[in-house]
Every structure is written in C-alpha cells, then in structure tokens.
CSV table of C-alpha atoms in Angstrom, one decimal:
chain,number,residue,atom,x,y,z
F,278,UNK,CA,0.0,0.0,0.0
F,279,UNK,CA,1.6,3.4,-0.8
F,280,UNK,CA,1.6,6.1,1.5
F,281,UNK,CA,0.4,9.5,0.3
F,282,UNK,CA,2.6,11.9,2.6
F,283,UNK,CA,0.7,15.6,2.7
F,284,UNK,CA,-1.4,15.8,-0.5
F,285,UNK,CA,-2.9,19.0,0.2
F,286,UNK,CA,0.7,20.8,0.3
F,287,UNK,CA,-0.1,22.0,3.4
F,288,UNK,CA,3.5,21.7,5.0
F,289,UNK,CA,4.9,24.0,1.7
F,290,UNK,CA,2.4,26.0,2.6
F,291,UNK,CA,3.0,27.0,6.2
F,292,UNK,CA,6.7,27.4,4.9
F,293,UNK,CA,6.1,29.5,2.4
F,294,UNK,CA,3.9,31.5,4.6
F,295,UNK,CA,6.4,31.8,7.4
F,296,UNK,CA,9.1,32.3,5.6
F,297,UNK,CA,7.3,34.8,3.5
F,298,UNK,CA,7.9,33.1,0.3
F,299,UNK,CA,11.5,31.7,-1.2
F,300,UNK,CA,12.0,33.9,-4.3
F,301,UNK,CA,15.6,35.2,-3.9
F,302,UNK,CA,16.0,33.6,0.0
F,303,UNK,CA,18.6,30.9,1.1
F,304,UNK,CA,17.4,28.5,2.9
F,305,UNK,CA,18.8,25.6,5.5
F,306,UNK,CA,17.0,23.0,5.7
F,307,UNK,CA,17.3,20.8,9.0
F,308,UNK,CA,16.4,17.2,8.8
F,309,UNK,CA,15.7,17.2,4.7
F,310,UNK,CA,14.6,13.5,5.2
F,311,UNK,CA,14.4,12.2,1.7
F,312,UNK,CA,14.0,15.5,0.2
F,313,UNK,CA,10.3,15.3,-0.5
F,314,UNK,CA,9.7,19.0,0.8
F,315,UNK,CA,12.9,20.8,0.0
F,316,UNK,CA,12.7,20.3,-4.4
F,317,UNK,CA,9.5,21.8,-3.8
F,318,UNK,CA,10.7,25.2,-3.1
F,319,UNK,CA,14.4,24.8,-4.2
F,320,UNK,CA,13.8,26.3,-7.6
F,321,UNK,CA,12.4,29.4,-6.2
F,322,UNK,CA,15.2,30.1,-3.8
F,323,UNK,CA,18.7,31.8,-4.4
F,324,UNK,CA,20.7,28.9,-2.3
F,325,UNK,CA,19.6,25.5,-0.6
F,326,UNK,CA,21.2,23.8,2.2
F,327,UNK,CA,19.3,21.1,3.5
F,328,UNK,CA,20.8,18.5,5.7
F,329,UNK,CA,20.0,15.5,7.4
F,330,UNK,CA,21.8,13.1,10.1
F,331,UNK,CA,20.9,9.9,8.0
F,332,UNK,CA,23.0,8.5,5.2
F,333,UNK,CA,20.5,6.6,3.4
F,334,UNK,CA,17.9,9.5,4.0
F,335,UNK,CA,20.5,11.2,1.8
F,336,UNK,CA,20.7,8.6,-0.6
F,337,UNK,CA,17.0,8.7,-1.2
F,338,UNK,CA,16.9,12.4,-1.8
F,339,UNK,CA,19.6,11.8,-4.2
F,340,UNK,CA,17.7,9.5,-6.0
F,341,UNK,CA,14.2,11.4,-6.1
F,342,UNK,CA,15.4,15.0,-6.3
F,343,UNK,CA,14.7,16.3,-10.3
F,344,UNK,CA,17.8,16.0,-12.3
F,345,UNK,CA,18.0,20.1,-12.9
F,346,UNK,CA,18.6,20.5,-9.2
F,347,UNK,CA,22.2,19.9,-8.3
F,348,UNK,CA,23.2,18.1,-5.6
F,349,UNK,CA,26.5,18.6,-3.5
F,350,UNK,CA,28.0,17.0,-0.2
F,351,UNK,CA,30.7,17.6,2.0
C-alpha cells in the first residue's frame, strides 16, 4: 500500500507563509529527510542547504530530487 505523505501541500504551505515566500531567500534546511519537501521550493530560492543526520535519507533524496537541481556533499 503506498503512502500518500501531505497531498494538500499543506507543509509547503506553512513554509512559504512563514518564511514569507522563497524567491531570492537561502534556505537551511534541517532534517531534509528524503528531500520530498525541499525540491518543492528549491527552484524558487537563491541557495539551498538542507541537511539531514541519516545517510541513506541522503541517498533517497539523491535518487528522487529532479535531475535540474544539483546536488553537492561535503
């Protein structure tokens, strides 16, 4: 069975509200997980930083982030 994590966008949402939108804006983001959230707004932004403790969390965000975002590590 698949699991449908936020459909409404309601997590982006509240971001985008808090933050007050990402045009232009770095961001850091703590605990990325698989990424799911963060390609979502990365295009918009200036800069992304989004880190997470877990290697294969990592791994999967490589894997599912588009292909025009680029993807560093340290």
């Amino acid at each position: 069975m698949a699991v449908c994590q936020d459909p409404e966008n309601s997590e982006l949402t509240a971001l985008q509200t808090f933050a007050g939108g990402f045009a232009g804006k770095r961001a850091l983001e703590i605990g990325c997980g698989n990424g799911r959230i963060t390609w979502q707004y990365a295009d918009e932004a200036a800069l992304v930083h989004a880190i997470d403790p877990s290697d294969k969390k990592i791994a999967l965000a490589r894997e599912t982030t588009p292909a025009h975002l680029e993807i560093t590590s340290k």
